[in-house]
Coordinates of C-alpha atoms and ligand atoms in Angstrom, one line a residue:
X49 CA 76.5 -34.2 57.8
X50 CA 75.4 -33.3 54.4
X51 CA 71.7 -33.2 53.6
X52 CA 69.7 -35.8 51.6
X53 CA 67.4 -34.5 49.5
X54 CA 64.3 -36.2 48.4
X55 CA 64.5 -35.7 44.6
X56 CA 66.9 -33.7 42.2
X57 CA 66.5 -33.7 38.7
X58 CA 69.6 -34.6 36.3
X59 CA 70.3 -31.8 34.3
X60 CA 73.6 -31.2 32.9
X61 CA 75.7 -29.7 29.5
X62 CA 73.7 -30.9 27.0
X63 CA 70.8 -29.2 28.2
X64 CA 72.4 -26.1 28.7
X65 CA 74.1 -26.8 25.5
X66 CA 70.4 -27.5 23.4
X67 CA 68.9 -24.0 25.5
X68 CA 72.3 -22.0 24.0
X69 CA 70.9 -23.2 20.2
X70 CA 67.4 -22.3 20.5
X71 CA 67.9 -19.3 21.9
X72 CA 70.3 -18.5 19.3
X73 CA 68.3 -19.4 16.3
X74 CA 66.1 -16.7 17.1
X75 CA 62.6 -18.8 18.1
X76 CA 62.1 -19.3 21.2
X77 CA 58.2 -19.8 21.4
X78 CA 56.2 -23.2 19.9
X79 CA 57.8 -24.4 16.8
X80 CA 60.2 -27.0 15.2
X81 CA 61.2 -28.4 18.9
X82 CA 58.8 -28.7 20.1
X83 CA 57.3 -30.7 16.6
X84 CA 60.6 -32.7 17.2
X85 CA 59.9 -33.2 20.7
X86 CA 56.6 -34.2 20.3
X87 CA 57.7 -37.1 17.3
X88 CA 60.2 -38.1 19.9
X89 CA 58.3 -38.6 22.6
X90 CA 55.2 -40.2 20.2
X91 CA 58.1 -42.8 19.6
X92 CA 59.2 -43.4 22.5
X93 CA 55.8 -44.1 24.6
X94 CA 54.4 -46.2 22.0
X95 CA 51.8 -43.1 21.1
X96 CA 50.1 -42.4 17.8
X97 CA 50.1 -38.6 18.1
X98 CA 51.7 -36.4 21.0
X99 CA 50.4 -33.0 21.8
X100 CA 53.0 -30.6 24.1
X101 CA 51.4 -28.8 26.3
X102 CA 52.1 -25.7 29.0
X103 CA 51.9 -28.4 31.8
X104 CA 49.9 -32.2 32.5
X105 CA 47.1 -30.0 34.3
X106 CA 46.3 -28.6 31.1
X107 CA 47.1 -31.9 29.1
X108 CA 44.2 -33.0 31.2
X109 CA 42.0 -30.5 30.7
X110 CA 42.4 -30.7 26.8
X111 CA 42.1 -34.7 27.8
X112 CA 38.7 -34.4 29.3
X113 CA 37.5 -32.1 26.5
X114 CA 38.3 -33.6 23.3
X115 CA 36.9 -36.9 25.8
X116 CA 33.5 -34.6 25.0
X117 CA 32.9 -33.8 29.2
X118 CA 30.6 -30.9 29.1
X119 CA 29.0 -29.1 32.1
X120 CA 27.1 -31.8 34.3
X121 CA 29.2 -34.4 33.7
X122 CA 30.6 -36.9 36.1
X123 CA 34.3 -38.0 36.1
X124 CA 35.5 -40.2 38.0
X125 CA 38.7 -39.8 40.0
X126 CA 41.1 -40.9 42.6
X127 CA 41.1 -39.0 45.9
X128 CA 44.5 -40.5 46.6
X129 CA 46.1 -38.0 43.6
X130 CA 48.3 -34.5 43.2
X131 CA 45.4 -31.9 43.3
X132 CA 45.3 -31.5 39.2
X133 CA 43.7 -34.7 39.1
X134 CA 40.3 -33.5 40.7
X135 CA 40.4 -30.1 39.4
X136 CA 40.8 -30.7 35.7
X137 CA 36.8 -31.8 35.5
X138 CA 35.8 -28.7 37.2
X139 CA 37.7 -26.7 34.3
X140 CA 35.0 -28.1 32.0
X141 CA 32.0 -27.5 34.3
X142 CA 32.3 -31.3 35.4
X143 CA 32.3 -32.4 39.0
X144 CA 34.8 -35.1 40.1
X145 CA 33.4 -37.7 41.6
X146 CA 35.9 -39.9 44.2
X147 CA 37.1 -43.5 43.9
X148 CA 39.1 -45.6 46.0
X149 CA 42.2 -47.0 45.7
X150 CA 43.5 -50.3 45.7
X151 CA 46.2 -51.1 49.1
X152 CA 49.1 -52.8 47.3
X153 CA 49.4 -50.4 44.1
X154 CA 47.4 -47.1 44.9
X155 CA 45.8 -47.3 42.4
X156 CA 42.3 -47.4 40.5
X157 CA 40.4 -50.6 39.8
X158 CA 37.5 -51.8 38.3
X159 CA 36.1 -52.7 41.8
X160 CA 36.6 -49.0 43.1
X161 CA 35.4 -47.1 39.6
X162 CA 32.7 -49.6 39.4
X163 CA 31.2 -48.1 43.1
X164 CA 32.1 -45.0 41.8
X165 CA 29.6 -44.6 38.8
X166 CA 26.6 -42.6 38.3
X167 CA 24.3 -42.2 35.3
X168 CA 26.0 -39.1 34.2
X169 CA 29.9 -40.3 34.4
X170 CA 31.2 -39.3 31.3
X171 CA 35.0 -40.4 32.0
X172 CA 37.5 -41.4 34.4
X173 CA 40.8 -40.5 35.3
X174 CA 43.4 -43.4 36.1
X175 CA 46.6 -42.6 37.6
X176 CA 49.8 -44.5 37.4
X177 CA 50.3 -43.3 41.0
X178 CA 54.0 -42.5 41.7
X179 CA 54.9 -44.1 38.8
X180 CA 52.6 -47.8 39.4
X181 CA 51.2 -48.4 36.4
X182 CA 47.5 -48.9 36.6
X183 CA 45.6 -51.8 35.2
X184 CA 44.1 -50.1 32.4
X185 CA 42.8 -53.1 30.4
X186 CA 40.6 -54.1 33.6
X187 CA 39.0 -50.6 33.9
X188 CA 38.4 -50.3 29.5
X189 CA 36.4 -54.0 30.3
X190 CA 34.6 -51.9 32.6
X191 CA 34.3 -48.2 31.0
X192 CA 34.7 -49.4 27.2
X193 CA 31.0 -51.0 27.2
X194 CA 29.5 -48.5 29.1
X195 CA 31.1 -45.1 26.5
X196 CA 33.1 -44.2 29.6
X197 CA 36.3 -42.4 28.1
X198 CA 39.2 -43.6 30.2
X199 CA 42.1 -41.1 30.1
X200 CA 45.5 -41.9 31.4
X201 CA 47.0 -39.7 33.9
X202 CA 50.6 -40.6 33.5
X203 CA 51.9 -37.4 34.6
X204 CA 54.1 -39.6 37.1
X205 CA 54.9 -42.3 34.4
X206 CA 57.5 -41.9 31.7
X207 CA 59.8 -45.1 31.4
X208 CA 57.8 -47.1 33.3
X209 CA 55.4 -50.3 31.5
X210 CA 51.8 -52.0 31.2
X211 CA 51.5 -55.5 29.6
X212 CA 55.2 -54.8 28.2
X213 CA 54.7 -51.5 26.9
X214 CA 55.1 -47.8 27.7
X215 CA 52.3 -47.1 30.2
X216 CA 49.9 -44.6 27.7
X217 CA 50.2 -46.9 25.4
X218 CA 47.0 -48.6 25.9
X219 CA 45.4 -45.4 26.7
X220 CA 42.7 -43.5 24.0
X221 CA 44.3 -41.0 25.2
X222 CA 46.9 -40.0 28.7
X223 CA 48.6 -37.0 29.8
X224 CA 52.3 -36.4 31.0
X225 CA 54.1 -33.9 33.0
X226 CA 57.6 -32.6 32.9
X227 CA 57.2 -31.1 36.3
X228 CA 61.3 -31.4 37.8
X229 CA 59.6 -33.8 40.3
X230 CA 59.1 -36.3 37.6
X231 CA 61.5 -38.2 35.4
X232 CA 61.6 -36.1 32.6
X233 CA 61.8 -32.5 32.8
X234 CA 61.3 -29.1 31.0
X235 CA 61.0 -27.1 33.8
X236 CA 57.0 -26.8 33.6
X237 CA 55.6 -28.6 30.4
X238 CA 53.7 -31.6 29.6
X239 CA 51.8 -33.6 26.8
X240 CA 49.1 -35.3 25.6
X241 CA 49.4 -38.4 23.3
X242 CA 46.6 -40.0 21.8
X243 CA 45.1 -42.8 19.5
X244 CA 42.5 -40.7 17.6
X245 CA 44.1 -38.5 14.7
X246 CA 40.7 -36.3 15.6
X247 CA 41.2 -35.7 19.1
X248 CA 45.0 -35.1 18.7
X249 CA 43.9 -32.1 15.8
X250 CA 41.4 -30.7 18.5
X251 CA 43.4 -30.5 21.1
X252 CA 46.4 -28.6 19.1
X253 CA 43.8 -26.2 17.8
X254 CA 42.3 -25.9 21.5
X255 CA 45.8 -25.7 22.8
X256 CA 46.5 -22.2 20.8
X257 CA 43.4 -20.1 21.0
X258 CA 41.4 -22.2 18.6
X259 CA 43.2 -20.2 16.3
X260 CA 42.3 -20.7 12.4
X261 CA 46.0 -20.8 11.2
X262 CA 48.7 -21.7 13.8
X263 CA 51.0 -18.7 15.0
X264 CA 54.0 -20.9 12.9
X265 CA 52.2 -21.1 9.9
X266 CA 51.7 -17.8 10.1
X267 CA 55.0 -16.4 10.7
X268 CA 56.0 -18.6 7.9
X269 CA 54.5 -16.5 5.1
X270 CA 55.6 -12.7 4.9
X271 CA 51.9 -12.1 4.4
X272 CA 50.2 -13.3 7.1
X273 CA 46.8 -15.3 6.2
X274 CA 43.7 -13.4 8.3
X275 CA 43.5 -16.2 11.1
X276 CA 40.0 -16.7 12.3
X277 CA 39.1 -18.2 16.3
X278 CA 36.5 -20.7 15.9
X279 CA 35.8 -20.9 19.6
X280 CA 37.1 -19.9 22.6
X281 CA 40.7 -21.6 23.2
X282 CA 43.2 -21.5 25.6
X283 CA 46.9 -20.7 25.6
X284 CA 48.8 -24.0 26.5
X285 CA 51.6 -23.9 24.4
X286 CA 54.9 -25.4 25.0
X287 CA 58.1 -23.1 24.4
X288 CA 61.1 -24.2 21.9
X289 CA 63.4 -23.7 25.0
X290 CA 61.6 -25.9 26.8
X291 CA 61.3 -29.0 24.5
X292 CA 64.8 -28.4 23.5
X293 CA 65.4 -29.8 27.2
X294 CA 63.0 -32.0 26.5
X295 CA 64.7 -33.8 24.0
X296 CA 67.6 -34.2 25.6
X297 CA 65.9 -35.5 28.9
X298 CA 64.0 -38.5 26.5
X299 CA 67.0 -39.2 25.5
X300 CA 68.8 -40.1 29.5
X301 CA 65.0 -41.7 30.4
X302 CA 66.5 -45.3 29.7
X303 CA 69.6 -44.8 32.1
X304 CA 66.9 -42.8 34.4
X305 CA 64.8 -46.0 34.8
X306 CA 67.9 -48.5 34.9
X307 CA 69.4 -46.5 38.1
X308 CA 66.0 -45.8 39.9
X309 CA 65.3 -49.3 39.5
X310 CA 68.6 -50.3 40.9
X311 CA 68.2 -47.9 44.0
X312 CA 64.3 -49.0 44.7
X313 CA 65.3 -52.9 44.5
X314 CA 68.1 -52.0 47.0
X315 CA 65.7 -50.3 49.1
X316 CA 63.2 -53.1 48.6
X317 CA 66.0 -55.8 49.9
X318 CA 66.5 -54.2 52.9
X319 CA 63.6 -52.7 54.0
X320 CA 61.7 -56.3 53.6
X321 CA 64.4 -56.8 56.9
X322 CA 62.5 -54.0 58.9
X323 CA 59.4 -54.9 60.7
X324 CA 56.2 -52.8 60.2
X325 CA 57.7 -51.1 56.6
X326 CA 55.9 -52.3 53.2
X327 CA 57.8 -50.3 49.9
X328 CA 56.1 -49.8 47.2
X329 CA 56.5 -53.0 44.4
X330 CA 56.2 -53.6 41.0
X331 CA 52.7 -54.9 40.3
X332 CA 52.2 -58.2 38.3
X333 CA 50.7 -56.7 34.9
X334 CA 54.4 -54.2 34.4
X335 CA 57.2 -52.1 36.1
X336 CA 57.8 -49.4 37.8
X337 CA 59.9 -46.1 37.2
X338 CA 60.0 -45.8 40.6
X339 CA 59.1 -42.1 40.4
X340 CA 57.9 -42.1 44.0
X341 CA 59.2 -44.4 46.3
X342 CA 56.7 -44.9 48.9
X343 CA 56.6 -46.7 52.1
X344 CA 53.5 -47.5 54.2
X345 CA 54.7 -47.4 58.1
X346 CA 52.7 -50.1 59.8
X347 CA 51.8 -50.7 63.4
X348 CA 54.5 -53.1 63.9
X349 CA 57.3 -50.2 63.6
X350 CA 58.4 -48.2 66.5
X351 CA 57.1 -44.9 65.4
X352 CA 54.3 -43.7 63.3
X353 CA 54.8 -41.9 59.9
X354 CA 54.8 -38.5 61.1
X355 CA 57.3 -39.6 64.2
X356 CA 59.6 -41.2 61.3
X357 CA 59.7 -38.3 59.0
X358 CA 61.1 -36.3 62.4
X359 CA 63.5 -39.0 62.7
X360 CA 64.8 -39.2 59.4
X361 CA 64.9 -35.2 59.5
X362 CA 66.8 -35.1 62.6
X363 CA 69.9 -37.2 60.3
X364 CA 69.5 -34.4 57.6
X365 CA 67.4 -36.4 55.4
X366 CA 64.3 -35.1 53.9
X367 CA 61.6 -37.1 53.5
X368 CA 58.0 -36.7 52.1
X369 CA 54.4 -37.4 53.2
X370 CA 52.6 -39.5 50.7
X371 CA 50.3 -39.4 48.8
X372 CA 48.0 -36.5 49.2
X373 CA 43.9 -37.0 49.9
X374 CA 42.3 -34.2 47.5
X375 CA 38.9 -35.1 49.2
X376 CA 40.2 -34.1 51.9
X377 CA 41.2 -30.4 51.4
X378 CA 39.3 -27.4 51.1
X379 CA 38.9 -27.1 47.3
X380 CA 37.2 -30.5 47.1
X381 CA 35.4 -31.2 50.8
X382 CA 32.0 -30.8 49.8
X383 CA 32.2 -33.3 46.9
X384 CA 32.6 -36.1 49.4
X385 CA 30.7 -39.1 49.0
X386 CA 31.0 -40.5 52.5
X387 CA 34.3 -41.6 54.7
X388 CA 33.6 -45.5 54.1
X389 CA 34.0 -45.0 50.7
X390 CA 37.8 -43.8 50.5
X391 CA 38.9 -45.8 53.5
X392 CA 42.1 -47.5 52.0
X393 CA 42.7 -43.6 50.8
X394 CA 42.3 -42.3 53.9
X395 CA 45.0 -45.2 55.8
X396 CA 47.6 -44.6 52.6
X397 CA 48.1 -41.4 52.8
X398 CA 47.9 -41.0 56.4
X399 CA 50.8 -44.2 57.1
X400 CA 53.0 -43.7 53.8
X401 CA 56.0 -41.3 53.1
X402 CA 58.8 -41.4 50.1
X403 CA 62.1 -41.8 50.7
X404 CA 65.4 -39.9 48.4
X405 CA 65.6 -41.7 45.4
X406 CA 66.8 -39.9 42.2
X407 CA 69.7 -40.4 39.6
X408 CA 72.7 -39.3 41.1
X409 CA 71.6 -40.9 44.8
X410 CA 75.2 -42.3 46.1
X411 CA 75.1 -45.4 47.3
X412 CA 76.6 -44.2 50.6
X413 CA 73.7 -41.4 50.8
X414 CA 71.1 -44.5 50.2
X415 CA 72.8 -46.6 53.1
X416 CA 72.7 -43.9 55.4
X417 CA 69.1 -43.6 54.7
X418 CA 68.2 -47.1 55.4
X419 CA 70.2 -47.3 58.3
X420 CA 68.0 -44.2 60.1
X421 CA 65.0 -47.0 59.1
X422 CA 66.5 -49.2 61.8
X423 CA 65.1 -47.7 64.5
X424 CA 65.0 -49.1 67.7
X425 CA 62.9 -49.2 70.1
X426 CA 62.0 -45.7 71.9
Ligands
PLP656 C1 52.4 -33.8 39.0 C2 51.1 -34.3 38.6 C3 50.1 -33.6 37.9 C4 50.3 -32.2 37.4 O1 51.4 -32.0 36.6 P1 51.8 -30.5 36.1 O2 52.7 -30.8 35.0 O3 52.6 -29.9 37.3 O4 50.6 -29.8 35.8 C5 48.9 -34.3 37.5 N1 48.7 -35.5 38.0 C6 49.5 -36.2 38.7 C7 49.2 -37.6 39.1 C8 50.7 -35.7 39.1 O5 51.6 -36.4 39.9

């Protein structure tokens, strides 16, 4: 019996193909890929300007930054998030302060960011959680009034829409990752898009040492300007290689979507068969990428989550825990506000696990996954 993995990415010749050029044409670090990567992807998500970045962690950090956090500020996060979420804040001095999530989506809302505020929160982080996309109007109602910067943390959300738009769109400004365990990859990379011209030109100059006269500008002139640093900056530079890949992986995202969607509403048929198993739905403000597809094992199945994932192991098919609890690990356990608070956290991540859903998933591979659901009694 072969084994089922839980994601793959889809990666083929044209990739290779893209990688062959740059490395041929002799620039390999930041330069016109990644420029035509960046008006690609601007295009495609609905973005004024788009920013590439060494990863979403630092998309986020440069988020929070041209946001304006400074030391002592409060930001306001989920719990129930991939660990860059809560650390990006304390990269600027800023502590993250736990929200809850709603049940159905796992994600922010107004009512859960609203309990969350204190007179120093600055911004908030909103997550399209596995690919849901969040309500963002509900929480700008709430944050917009109040100068609370919401940023988009769509590192999970390429191809998937708000209100009939690319989630981000909506956004002042979101960050994305091309991690290979989300729908568009460059290997490591990520980016930040943005409505305001200004925060888009600080984070490209923050983004490469806060360097005077970009490193392409300079190598551009057989005398070299003097290049000046007007503060201290960071290296988060995307590689040409990489947004070579890039482009190519923008361009499959449609057919990307159109097959996970096909495989999750499969899933979704007959799973709804299967007593004690909620999957993860399309909420009613968009759709889904399906990015993660998550299940939340309720007391009316056979075996808890943990007792399942043996199970399903057992047939050679790897699944995954959910969602993880950063409040709960040891980076982040002091800034706890108090277990009440992050309840429907706390029972998420505890009950829910993804199931193998990527491109080239056979149909046959996807039966034999739903038919190790059925279990019977023990
Ligand atoms: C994966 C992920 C990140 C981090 O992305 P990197 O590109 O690996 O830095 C941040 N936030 C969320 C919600 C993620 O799922």
């Amino acid at each position: 019996m072969s084994r089922i993995n839980v994601m793959q990415p889809w990666l083929g010749e044209e990739e290779i193909a893209a990688v062959g050029e740059v490395i041929a044409s002799g620039w390999v670090a930041q330069g016109p890929r990644v420029a035509a990567f960046e008006a690609a992807f601007a295009t495609a998500m609905e973005a004024e300007h788009a920013v590439a970045t060494s990863s979403c962690t630092s998309a986020l950090h440069l988020a929070l930054l041209v946001a304006g956090v400074e030391p002592g500020d409060d930001v306001v996060v989920p719990s129930f998030s991939f660990i860059a979420t809560a650390n990006a804040p304390t990269y600027c001095g800023a502590r993250p302060v736990f929200a809850d999530v709603d049940h159905v989506t796992g994600n922010l809302t107004a009512e859960t960011v609203a309990a969350a505020l204190t007179p120093r929160t600055r911004a908030v982080i909103a997550v399209d959680q596995g690919g849901v996309p969040v309500d963002l109007t509900a929480l700008r109602d709430l944050c917009d009034p109040l100068g609370i910067v919401v940023i988009e943390d769509a590192a999970c959300g390429a191809g998937s829409t708000y209100r009939g738009r690319p989630v981000g769109a909506g956004a002042e400004v979101a960050a994305w990752s091309f991690h290979p365990r989300k729908i568009v990859t460059t290997g490591e990379g990520g980016m930040l898009t943005t409505s305001r011209p200004e925060w888009a030109e600080r984070a490209r100059h923050l983004r490469e040492h806060a360097m005077s006269v970009s490193a392409a500008a300079r190598h551009a002139s057989v005398l070299a300007p003097p290049e000046e640093y007007t503060e201290v900056g960071f290296n988060y530079r995307m590689t040409d290689i990489q947004a070579a890949v890039g482009i190519v992986q923008l361009g499959r995202l449609p057919e990307v979507v159109r097959r996970r969607r096909e495989l999750a509403a499969s899933y979704r048929k007959q799973i709804s068969e299967i007593e004690g198993l909620r999957p993860v739905a399309d909420p009613p403000w968009g759709t889904c990428n399906f990015q993660s597809f998550w299940v939340e094992v309720g007391p009316g199945f056979p075996l808890d989550r943990d007792g399942l994932l043996t199970h399903l192991a057992a047939g050679e098919i790897s699944a995954r825990r959910g969602i993880m609890a950063a409040h709960r690990q040891p980076a982040h356990r002091e800034r706890v506000t108090g277990p009440a608070a992050l309840a429907v956290t706390e029972r998420l991540t505890d009950t829910t696990l993804i199931l193998p859903l990527f491109h080239q998933l056979a149909d046959s591979d996807q039966a034999r996954v739903v038919q190790a659901l059925r279990v019977t009694q023990p």
